[in-house]
Amino acid sequence: MAVDAALCVFTVWLAYLLRLGELSAVYPGQGKVTLAALLLAMPIFHFRGLYRVVFRHSGGIAQLLVAVAVAAYGVCFGVLIAAVAWPLVPRTVGVLQPLLLLLGMVMARVFARYLLGRADLATLPPESRQRVLIYGAGAAGRQLASGLVNNRHMQVVGFLDDDPSLQGRVLNGHAIHDPRELPYWVRSLEVHTVLLAIPSVSREQRNRILERAREAHVSVRTLPSLADLQDSQVQPSDLRELDFEDLLGRDAVSPNTLLLSRNIRGKVVLVTGAGGSIGRELCRQILRVGPAQLLMLDISEFALYTAHQDLLRLQASAGPVLLPSGPVVPLIGSVCDEARLREIMLTWRPHTVYHAAAYKHVPLVEHNPAEGVRNNVLGTRTTALVAQETGVRDFVLVSTDKAVRPTNIMGASKRLAEMILQALAAMPARGTAPPTRFSMVRFGNVLGSSGSVVPLFRRQIAEGGPVTLTHPDVTRYFMTIPEAALLVIQAGAMADGGDVFVLDMGQPVRIQDLARRTIELSGLTVKDADNPDGDIAIRVTGLRPGEKLFEELLIGDNAQPTQHPRILKASEEFLAWPMLEQRLRVLSEAVAVNDVPGMRRLLQDLVVGYRPGEAVVDWVYLAQGDDESIRDIRVKGMA
């Protein structure tokens, strides 16, 4: 307020000087004009909120506030000077002084912002601020640079842009460089991070940029796509780690909206395993389509709570117009609990069930085989039979590539779950009600899911390494969680009954290559024999029980295309339901008494290509050793 008052006094004198052209300490009538200016300006500025602004963070909005306040003052001041007509007071002072005051106040605030921002940053050691280059000198890059002016963690030292007409020019005080010279500028400017501010760039161009960043050994952070940015203003808080798509290096196929809505829009939908990685993403995508009601079932209270809160936030942020969905109902329960499942399905009568509930971590299931079989096989049987009994129209099983010629309990259990649905789908229809359409969707690993390698790699890199992998030649098919969930929904919509859908996962990826790419795009180097001074080592730990070097998606060679370019349909053998049902009873008895060798033999008989490891690694079975009394007690309890 003192600075603005001083500016009022000074600009009245300066207006006289400009109008009269004669230098004088005091001009005729200047005292009256100055007093009038102060009495008008200070109350107007106070009530317009000019003194509630935090100067070090003031930007364009604060300057606009100043302009509006000075405009209001200028009108009042000009009218006063013209109306009173003091002797020897030029009327043009009433116009000149507000303009000069506006210029002075804006400059004072810009200077205050700069001074306070510099003082704030001066308290930080230079090495605590990362020196960054912004890739993209367009609107997003300019907004990001403005937002980083007083950032305590990042200091912009330049721009990169592919447009030759911009290269060599200066933007916001920083030069715009040629991206092909990135390694040179990283060294000369001591750059730690490149910020990608090109949200509309194509995948091909993005891959080229990331390859340059890898060669320059610089960390990369990125802005989300234009569709993901909630408004046109880009902020530093929008920056995030590279998407999993960036690590895969390929584009997802746009979804078919007709297939997405066929089994969801206006219908009651149940998702089992809704708290898991795939189940949660299925719920997100289903909610966007607009079901009449979404039922979320999970045995884990915490996972269910977290997933439900996520959906509530999605509904609140998108609004009822964009998400015209009915209520979301979180339900605690197990897929092995027949009574609970029947109660839920009779109460809400779901049209579609997406069965994502499963134990999926290969080593854990290998060490706990009875629970894996109970949940993945018997739980699927229970859920499918109750769905059939209660008139569910579509039932879609989320399966895995580990079901193809499995070497572990998890894969064998998922293939047997597929066979259950195939057998039920082949049974003749009973009554006049349309039969349940059973289908299954098989795909490989999803990046970013619980237990996925990329989050593990990132955590290990943050801790200084080493990055661990089980074998240098391990390869896997990969897909992002949203892409997998969308394809599951679309595949289920094409089902006729008993269909085994296989998602086209692209080319398999060597885990070692993925680890290297993750390290290098973090701005670090791999420490190995060729580079002993590197930052992060890669350590091979050995294959885990039941783990394969290579995964497959098809048992046979008979995959047929569908109307979706990324979805294939396979035709695979299975047992008829009466025979399969009888074998499942025997398997259930083996599970009840934790007869692991018996379970393995039954799975070998049922699942084509199942080749278990020689040793039984179930923790309970190993701990019991030769103590048959424990098993006898369980057998008697079951009897």
XYZ file of C-alpha atoms in Angstrom:
639
model
C 0.000 0.000 0.000
C 2.877 2.357 0.771
C 4.448 1.657 -2.632
C 1.139 2.296 -4.431
C 0.595 5.517 -2.455
C 4.107 6.684 -3.374
C 3.407 5.816 -7.014
C 0.218 7.938 -6.851
C 2.184 10.950 -5.641
C 4.975 10.427 -8.181
C 2.695 9.854 -11.191
C 0.710 13.065 -10.470
C 4.010 15.003 -10.607
C 5.113 13.076 -13.736
C 1.771 13.793 -15.459
C 2.277 17.515 -14.826
C 5.801 17.277 -16.222
C 4.690 15.513 -19.383
C 1.789 17.913 -19.910
C 3.616 21.191 -19.227
C 7.061 20.212 -20.438
C 8.734 22.279 -17.702
C 10.677 20.736 -14.814
C 9.536 21.951 -11.403
C 9.590 20.584 -7.858
C 5.946 21.499 -7.331
C 3.367 22.529 -9.926
C 0.295 24.759 -9.376
C -2.623 22.791 -7.877
C -0.486 19.651 -7.517
C -1.259 19.265 -3.811
C -5.044 19.169 -4.364
C -4.720 16.714 -7.259
C -2.383 14.472 -5.272
C -4.722 14.395 -2.263
C -7.692 13.595 -4.518
C -5.721 10.799 -6.187
C -4.820 9.224 -2.836
C -8.339 9.499 -1.414
C -9.787 7.841 -4.522
C -7.117 5.268 -5.302
C -6.367 3.634 -1.959
C -9.986 2.692 -1.000
C -10.680 1.434 -4.553
C -7.492 -0.671 -4.577
C -8.266 -2.066 -1.135
C -11.817 -3.100 -1.961
C -10.757 -4.573 -5.323
C -8.497 -7.019 -3.424
C -5.115 -5.803 -4.657
C -3.528 -6.320 -1.236
C -4.627 -9.920 -0.771
C -2.354 -11.180 -3.568
C 0.811 -13.168 -2.730
C 3.330 -11.313 -4.860
C 5.869 -14.102 -5.339
C 3.201 -16.233 -7.032
C 1.266 -13.479 -8.800
C 0.818 -13.941 -12.526
C -1.416 -12.766 -15.321
C -4.593 -12.931 -13.215
C -3.069 -10.645 -10.573
C -2.014 -8.149 -13.253
C -5.505 -8.205 -14.719
C -6.840 -7.434 -11.239
C -4.527 -4.408 -11.100
C -5.714 -3.222 -14.522
C -9.389 -3.466 -13.519
C -8.783 -1.595 -10.250
C -6.777 1.182 -11.949
C -9.442 1.454 -14.684
C -12.120 2.006 -12.019
C -9.914 4.564 -10.301
C -9.067 6.276 -13.641
C -12.725 6.817 -14.508
C -13.434 8.369 -11.104
C -10.255 10.490 -11.156
C -10.765 11.730 -14.718
C -14.405 12.670 -14.047
C -13.373 14.489 -10.844
C -10.640 16.549 -12.581
C -12.978 17.445 -15.449
C -15.948 18.287 -13.192
C -14.185 20.374 -10.541
C -12.042 22.324 -13.049
C -9.450 23.551 -10.552
C -7.601 26.677 -11.744
C -4.223 25.957 -13.352
C -4.823 22.181 -13.278
C -4.709 20.704 -16.829
C -7.576 18.326 -17.538
C -5.181 15.992 -19.354
C -3.626 15.170 -15.972
C -6.852 13.224 -15.288
C -6.002 10.941 -18.221
C -2.202 10.808 -18.043
C -1.887 10.067 -14.320
C -4.016 6.816 -14.302
C -2.080 5.486 -17.313
C 1.262 6.234 -15.650
C -0.005 4.730 -12.378
C -1.041 1.516 -14.145
C 2.415 1.200 -15.728
C 4.140 1.841 -12.396
C 2.005 -0.609 -10.406
C 2.455 -3.418 -12.947
C 6.222 -2.898 -13.026
C 6.391 -2.809 -9.229
C 4.569 -6.121 -8.962
C 6.676 -7.799 -11.640
C 9.797 -6.626 -9.827
C 8.416 -7.832 -6.472
C 7.617 -11.238 -7.921
C 11.086 -11.554 -9.408
C 12.831 -10.287 -6.255
C 10.901 -12.511 -3.862
C 11.189 -15.536 -6.161
C 14.948 -15.083 -6.511
C 15.326 -14.640 -2.748
C 13.328 -17.810 -2.140
C 15.454 -19.826 -4.592
C 18.690 -18.318 -3.262
C 18.199 -20.286 -0.040
C 18.455 -23.572 -1.996
C 21.798 -25.177 -2.836
C 22.321 -25.123 -6.636
C 22.574 -28.900 -6.865
C 19.070 -29.339 -5.369
C 17.407 -27.972 -8.539
C 17.368 -30.211 -11.588
C 18.399 -28.456 -14.798
C 15.776 -29.323 -17.403
C 15.173 -28.904 -21.113
C 11.587 -28.584 -22.326
C 10.932 -30.555 -25.520
C 8.303 -28.533 -27.364
C 8.209 -24.752 -27.785
C 4.478 -24.637 -28.446
C 1.666 -23.547 -26.151
C 2.168 -26.451 -23.723
C 5.916 -25.791 -23.504
C 5.431 -22.061 -22.882
C 2.856 -22.683 -20.141
C 5.084 -25.291 -18.507
C 8.094 -22.945 -18.573
C 6.038 -20.164 -16.973
C 4.902 -22.538 -14.247
C 8.503 -23.527 -13.499
C 9.883 -19.983 -13.118
C 10.000 -20.168 -9.311
C 9.920 -23.952 -8.985
C 12.112 -25.160 -6.128
C 12.995 -28.454 -7.823
C 13.482 -27.652 -11.522
C 15.289 -24.929 -13.449
C 14.552 -24.507 -17.149
C 17.766 -23.961 -19.144
C 16.397 -24.198 -22.674
C 13.918 -25.604 -25.189
C 14.054 -28.268 -27.889
C 11.817 -28.222 -30.947
C 11.702 -30.067 -34.265
C 10.525 -26.959 -36.148
C 13.608 -25.515 -37.979
C 12.014 -22.046 -38.033
C 12.073 -21.932 -34.221
C 15.570 -23.316 -33.691
C 18.047 -20.612 -32.706
C 15.332 -18.266 -31.456
C 14.720 -17.300 -27.820
C 11.570 -18.081 -25.823
C 11.017 -16.838 -22.263
C 14.711 -15.928 -22.148
C 15.863 -19.430 -23.167
C 17.278 -20.570 -26.502
C 15.449 -23.137 -28.650
C 17.799 -25.940 -29.746
C 17.776 -28.656 -32.390
C 16.715 -31.999 -30.787
C 19.293 -33.831 -32.907
C 21.946 -32.075 -30.816
C 20.423 -33.302 -27.550
C 23.547 -35.194 -26.323
C 25.667 -32.035 -26.798
C 23.233 -29.770 -24.942
C 22.808 -32.291 -22.143
C 26.566 -32.184 -21.546
C 27.139 -28.466 -22.060
C 24.124 -27.297 -20.045
C 24.473 -30.078 -17.414
C 20.884 -31.175 -18.031
C 19.388 -33.858 -15.790
C 15.854 -34.174 -17.216
C 13.962 -33.594 -20.456
C 10.312 -32.626 -20.050
C 8.114 -33.681 -22.974
C 5.597 -30.874 -23.536
C 4.129 -32.242 -26.763
C 0.852 -33.904 -25.716
C -0.430 -34.334 -29.287
C 2.667 -36.004 -30.748
C 2.349 -39.268 -32.691
C 3.674 -42.540 -31.265
C 6.328 -42.802 -33.992
C 7.703 -39.352 -33.213
C 7.496 -40.017 -29.484
C 9.543 -43.208 -29.872
C 12.162 -41.273 -31.841
C 12.385 -38.668 -29.075
C 12.738 -41.340 -26.388
C 15.489 -43.055 -28.364
C 17.420 -39.760 -28.476
C 16.925 -39.388 -24.723
C 18.289 -42.893 -24.140
C 21.381 -42.084 -26.206
C 21.892 -38.859 -24.228
C 21.490 -40.694 -20.868
C 18.945 -38.200 -19.629
C 15.804 -38.731 -17.540
C 12.452 -38.144 -19.242
C 9.181 -36.943 -17.773
C 6.080 -36.194 -19.784
C 2.753 -34.428 -19.926
C -0.374 -36.534 -20.445
C -2.227 -36.474 -23.748
C -4.515 -33.577 -24.605
C -7.513 -35.792 -23.849
C -6.206 -36.439 -20.335
C -5.441 -32.802 -19.525
C -8.467 -31.434 -17.717
C -8.105 -27.933 -19.152
C -5.951 -26.075 -21.630
C -3.577 -24.721 -18.976
C -0.511 -26.887 -18.418
C 0.944 -26.948 -14.904
C 4.121 -28.529 -13.480
C 1.867 -30.814 -11.439
C 0.748 -32.403 -14.733
C 4.224 -33.870 -15.250
C 4.487 -37.597 -14.611
C 6.640 -40.626 -15.224
C 6.651 -42.095 -18.721
C 3.544 -44.065 -19.637
C 3.869 -47.815 -19.866
C 3.059 -47.415 -23.587
C 6.323 -45.497 -23.894
C 8.217 -48.501 -22.561
C 6.406 -50.827 -24.976
C 6.832 -48.457 -27.905
C 3.547 -49.234 -29.660
C 0.090 -47.697 -30.026
C -3.131 -49.092 -28.638
C -5.986 -49.659 -31.100
C -8.975 -47.349 -30.702
C -11.942 -49.187 -29.152
C -15.115 -50.080 -31.051
C -17.822 -48.152 -29.206
C -20.585 -50.485 -30.424
C -18.829 -53.510 -28.922
C -18.068 -51.597 -25.722
C -21.690 -50.733 -25.064
C -23.403 -53.961 -26.198
C -23.265 -55.807 -22.856
C -22.987 -52.779 -20.565
C -25.003 -49.687 -21.448
C -28.187 -49.593 -19.398
C -27.526 -53.057 -17.923
C -26.585 -54.395 -14.493
C -22.947 -55.547 -14.575
C -21.065 -57.609 -11.982
C -17.252 -57.659 -11.796
C -15.616 -60.268 -9.578
C -12.114 -59.516 -8.334
C -13.013 -55.835 -8.664
C -10.215 -54.784 -6.320
C -7.449 -56.274 -8.495
C -5.544 -54.522 -11.250
C -7.666 -55.803 -14.147
C -10.916 -55.829 -12.178
C -10.462 -52.210 -11.119
C -9.723 -51.080 -14.665
C -12.714 -53.061 -15.950
C -14.885 -51.147 -13.474
C -13.478 -47.807 -14.678
C -14.148 -48.593 -18.321
C -17.590 -50.055 -17.591
C -18.550 -46.958 -15.616
C -17.628 -44.706 -18.557
C -19.961 -46.665 -20.856
C -22.957 -46.145 -18.580
C -24.375 -49.295 -16.919
C -27.668 -49.245 -15.061
C -25.748 -50.512 -12.042
C -22.204 -51.718 -11.358
C -21.636 -54.427 -8.736
C -18.066 -54.768 -7.430
C -17.246 -58.064 -5.702
C -13.961 -58.788 -3.946
C -12.808 -60.813 -0.958
C -10.262 -58.159 0.105
C -11.888 -55.362 2.096
C -8.997 -52.947 1.550
C -8.732 -53.604 -2.202
C -12.494 -53.195 -2.586
C -12.540 -49.964 -0.560
C -9.659 -48.510 -2.605
C -11.267 -49.439 -5.928
C -14.666 -48.075 -4.860
C -13.162 -44.750 -3.752
C -11.356 -44.552 -7.090
C -14.670 -44.915 -8.937
C -16.369 -42.335 -6.723
C -13.595 -39.853 -7.543
C -13.985 -40.659 -11.238
C -17.735 -39.999 -11.047
C -17.212 -36.748 -9.159
C -14.557 -35.407 -11.542
C -16.321 -36.377 -14.770
C -19.837 -35.421 -13.704
C -23.210 -37.057 -14.399
C -23.310 -35.927 -18.044
C -20.069 -37.700 -18.972
C -20.720 -40.699 -16.698
C -24.468 -41.372 -16.923
C -24.131 -44.440 -14.699
C -26.256 -45.881 -11.955
C -25.003 -46.467 -8.425
C -21.833 -48.438 -7.790
C -22.294 -51.172 -5.170
C -19.189 -52.586 -3.396
C -19.787 -56.144 -2.152
C -17.449 -58.222 0.019
C -17.502 -61.899 -0.803
C -15.646 -64.907 -2.166
C -16.253 -66.534 -5.533
C -16.100 -69.853 -3.689
C -19.095 -68.911 -1.510
C -22.065 -70.274 -3.445
C -24.710 -68.898 -1.059
C -23.254 -65.383 -1.182
C -23.031 -65.430 -4.976
C -26.607 -66.678 -5.329
C -27.842 -63.986 -2.929
C -26.099 -61.249 -4.939
C -27.214 -62.475 -8.362
C -30.827 -63.061 -7.296
C -30.979 -59.602 -5.724
C -29.626 -57.582 -8.661
C -30.093 -59.997 -11.592
C -26.930 -58.934 -13.485
C -26.996 -59.155 -17.263
C -23.206 -59.457 -17.612
C -20.537 -60.930 -15.334
C -16.837 -60.245 -15.830
C -15.005 -62.891 -13.808
C -11.583 -61.413 -12.983
C -11.184 -62.972 -9.520
C -8.090 -65.169 -9.510
C -4.810 -65.840 -7.793
C -2.317 -64.986 -10.536
C 1.208 -64.744 -9.079
C 2.982 -67.852 -10.328
C 5.443 -68.427 -7.434
C 2.834 -67.739 -4.735
C 0.319 -70.116 -6.280
C 3.054 -72.715 -6.780
C 3.827 -72.527 -3.059
C 0.093 -72.521 -2.147
C -1.429 -74.808 -4.795
C -4.570 -75.867 -2.959
C -5.732 -72.270 -2.540
C -4.850 -71.507 -6.144
C -6.944 -74.419 -7.420
C -9.759 -73.673 -4.967
C -10.044 -70.056 -6.086
C -9.190 -70.294 -9.783
C -10.914 -73.590 -10.638
C -13.594 -74.301 -8.058
C -14.393 -70.597 -7.638
C -14.903 -70.273 -11.392
C -17.114 -73.371 -11.417
C -19.233 -72.006 -8.564
C -19.573 -68.544 -10.085
C -20.428 -69.912 -13.539
C -23.063 -72.357 -12.249
C -24.757 -69.714 -10.103
C -24.704 -67.301 -13.064
C -26.292 -69.953 -15.248
C -28.912 -70.727 -12.602
C -29.876 -67.076 -12.066
C -30.168 -66.185 -15.762
C -26.998 -64.173 -16.369
C -26.887 -63.473 -20.109
C -23.134 -63.033 -20.660
C -20.275 -64.452 -18.595
C -16.706 -63.451 -19.520
C -13.674 -65.071 -17.902
C -10.429 -63.100 -17.728
C -7.759 -65.706 -18.550
C -4.013 -65.709 -19.192
C -1.393 -66.865 -21.670
C 0.018 -69.013 -18.872
C -2.907 -71.376 -19.513
C -1.200 -72.537 -22.725
C 0.993 -75.620 -22.140
C 1.466 -74.569 -18.514
C 4.420 -75.459 -16.320
C 2.820 -74.188 -13.121
C -0.309 -74.610 -10.997
C -1.534 -71.129 -11.792
C -1.521 -71.695 -15.558
C -3.041 -75.154 -15.264
C -5.796 -73.854 -12.990
C -6.676 -71.093 -15.454
C -6.811 -73.532 -18.380
C -9.102 -75.775 -16.354
C -11.282 -72.742 -15.606
C -11.502 -72.145 -19.370
C -12.500 -75.786 -19.913
C -15.305 -75.449 -17.354
C -16.847 -72.586 -19.316
C -16.366 -74.385 -22.633
C -18.112 -77.457 -21.245
C -21.006 -75.466 -19.770
C -21.437 -73.559 -23.041
C -21.678 -76.846 -24.960
C -24.505 -78.192 -22.789
C -27.971 -78.183 -24.413
C -30.281 -75.350 -23.364
C -32.867 -76.018 -20.658
C -36.255 -74.326 -20.622
C -37.296 -71.309 -22.651
C -34.867 -68.773 -21.140
C -31.848 -67.941 -23.318
C -28.758 -69.789 -22.104
C -25.802 -67.996 -20.570
C -23.157 -67.129 -23.152
C -19.839 -68.207 -21.674
C -16.609 -66.873 -23.142
C -13.050 -66.344 -22.045
C -10.376 -63.816 -23.009
C -6.745 -64.867 -22.871
C -3.866 -62.382 -22.822
C -0.346 -61.945 -21.447
C 1.196 -59.695 -18.823
C -0.204 -56.258 -18.152
C 2.196 -53.428 -17.407
C 1.474 -51.647 -14.152
C -0.546 -54.408 -12.515
C 0.260 -55.591 -9.007
C 3.421 -57.647 -9.256
C 4.271 -56.317 -12.726
C 7.958 -55.926 -13.500
C 7.991 -52.209 -14.406
C 6.875 -50.866 -10.984
C 9.395 -53.276 -9.456
C 12.143 -52.000 -11.767
C 11.300 -48.371 -10.971
C 11.415 -49.043 -7.231
C 14.747 -50.840 -7.550
C 16.170 -47.976 -9.661
C 14.997 -45.417 -7.077
C 16.787 -47.448 -4.398
C 20.011 -47.456 -6.401
C 19.686 -50.969 -7.841
C 20.366 -53.607 -8.744
C 17.472 -54.381 -11.071
C 16.673 -58.081 -10.806
C 15.368 -60.502 -13.417
C 15.074 -64.253 -13.283
C 16.788 -65.115 -16.583
C 18.442 -63.044 -19.337
C 16.364 -64.738 -22.061
C 12.926 -64.494 -20.427
C 10.382 -62.998 -22.844
C 6.794 -62.006 -22.203
C 3.822 -60.559 -24.048
C 2.848 -57.182 -22.623
C -0.159 -54.910 -22.768
C -1.257 -51.908 -20.713
C -4.061 -52.307 -18.168
C -6.542 -49.947 -19.910
C -5.921 -51.595 -23.288
C -6.416 -55.088 -21.835
C -9.636 -54.098 -20.017
C -11.129 -52.489 -23.120
C -10.312 -55.523 -25.248
C -11.836 -57.884 -22.653
C -15.105 -55.941 -22.830
C -15.105 -55.890 -26.640
C -14.238 -59.579 -26.940
C -17.046 -60.557 -24.572
C -19.490 -58.618 -26.732
C -18.637 -60.819 -29.750
C -19.254 -64.125 -27.955
C -21.569 -66.797 -29.285
C -20.887 -69.207 -26.427
C -17.795 -71.213 -25.527
C -15.510 -68.818 -27.375
C -11.828 -68.639 -26.474
C -10.678 -65.156 -27.446
C -6.980 -64.362 -27.675
C -5.709 -60.789 -27.631
C -3.049 -59.831 -30.144
C -0.260 -58.704 -27.817
C 2.162 -57.699 -30.568
C 5.728 -58.963 -30.426
C 7.037 -60.560 -27.219
C 9.447 -58.388 -25.229
C 12.675 -59.547 -23.596
C 12.508 -58.621 -19.921
C 16.201 -57.698 -20.019
C 15.528 -55.175 -22.820
C 12.632 -53.736 -20.835
C 14.883 -53.372 -17.772
C 17.552 -51.586 -19.835
C 14.997 -49.233 -21.381
C 13.553 -48.379 -17.958
C 17.024 -47.641 -16.558
C 18.121 -45.517 -19.513
C 14.901 -43.484 -19.655
C 15.479 -42.684 -15.978
C 18.623 -40.828 -17.061
C 20.964 -43.564 -15.819
C 23.291 -46.098 -17.425
C 23.462 -49.863 -17.088
C 26.423 -51.170 -15.136
C 27.838 -54.238 -16.882
C 31.072 -55.679 -18.263
C 31.088 -53.150 -21.116
C 30.365 -50.244 -18.772
C 31.782 -50.992 -15.292
C 31.233 -47.373 -14.216
C 27.491 -47.458 -14.964
C 24.810 -46.496 -12.458
C 22.483 -49.510 -12.141
C 23.450 -53.170 -12.413
C 21.143 -55.899 -13.726
C 21.317 -59.073 -11.638
C 20.000 -62.487 -12.728
C 18.420 -64.397 -9.837
C 17.361 -67.656 -11.558
C 13.989 -68.971 -12.681
C 11.392 -69.359 -9.938
C 9.318 -72.512 -9.398
C 6.921 -73.024 -12.314
C 8.300 -70.108 -14.355
C 8.728 -70.464 -18.145
C 11.226 -68.741 -20.383
C 8.656 -68.119 -23.123
C 4.881 -67.751 -23.002
C 2.402 -68.721 -25.735
C -1.101 -67.528 -26.520
C -2.463 -70.474 -28.521
C -2.504 -74.208 -27.922
C -3.119 -74.980 -31.608
C -2.671 -73.144 -34.917
C -6.338 -72.509 -35.609
C -6.831 -68.896 -34.547
C -9.459 -67.058 -36.611
C -9.786 -63.267 -37.035
C -12.768 -61.365 -35.636
C -14.266 -57.974 -36.425
C -11.660 -56.401 -34.104
C -8.053 -56.274 -35.427
C -6.539 -57.082 -32.019
C -8.854 -59.981 -31.080
C -8.561 -63.544 -32.399
C -10.804 -66.545 -31.754
C -9.364 -69.983 -30.992
C -11.044 -73.377 -31.048
C -9.597 -75.690 -28.410
C -10.491 -79.127 -27.074
C -12.273 -79.746 -23.790
C -14.093 -82.480 -21.883
C -17.875 -82.775 -21.928
C -19.514 -81.433 -18.757
C -20.667 -84.776 -17.235
C -17.137 -86.216 -17.390
C -15.491 -82.939 -16.360
C -17.886 -82.487 -13.443
C -16.963 -85.919 -12.110
C -13.227 -85.147 -12.325
C -13.767 -81.793 -10.623
C -15.361 -83.577 -7.643
C -12.221 -85.692 -7.264
C -10.062 -82.559 -7.594
C -12.171 -80.845 -4.933
C -11.531 -83.728 -2.546
C -7.782 -83.502 -3.154
C -7.881 -79.753 -2.498
C -9.805 -80.298 0.752
C -7.041 -82.482 2.212
C -4.148 -80.597 0.523
C -3.129 -83.663 -1.461
C -0.648 -81.790 -3.645
C 0.702 -84.792 -5.616
C -2.879 -85.877 -6.262
C -3.832 -82.389 -7.473
C -0.845 -82.303 -9.807
C -1.715 -85.723 -11.256
C -5.347 -84.701 -11.826
C -4.322 -81.447 -13.483
C -1.901 -83.353 -15.717
C -4.707 -85.677 -16.805
C -7.112 -82.810 -17.472
C -4.941 -80.051 -18.929
C -3.214 -80.728 -22.233
C 0.486 -79.897 -22.120
C 0.733 -79.359 -18.357
C 4.295 -80.214 -17.342
C 4.837 -79.573 -13.640
C 8.256 -79.335 -12.062
C 9.643 -82.417 -10.425
C 9.542 -81.108 -6.864
C 6.471 -80.199 -4.791
C 7.117 -76.752 -3.304
C 3.885 -76.205 -1.341
C 4.946 -74.670 1.981
C 2.362 -76.558 4.042
C 3.062 -79.901 2.365
C 6.816 -79.467 2.870
C 6.389 -78.422 6.514
C 4.230 -81.469 7.257
C 6.889 -83.794 5.868
C 6.106 -87.399 6.821
C 3.580 -86.412 9.471
C 0.513 -88.194 8.061
C -1.505 -87.524 11.225
C -2.264 -83.958 10.140
C -3.644 -85.124 6.799
C -5.619 -87.883 8.535
C -7.278 -85.291 10.769
C -8.258 -83.225 7.701
C -9.601 -86.276 5.890
C -11.719 -87.247 8.909
C -12.936 -83.659 9.207
C -14.063 -83.681 5.598
C -15.798 -87.019 6.071
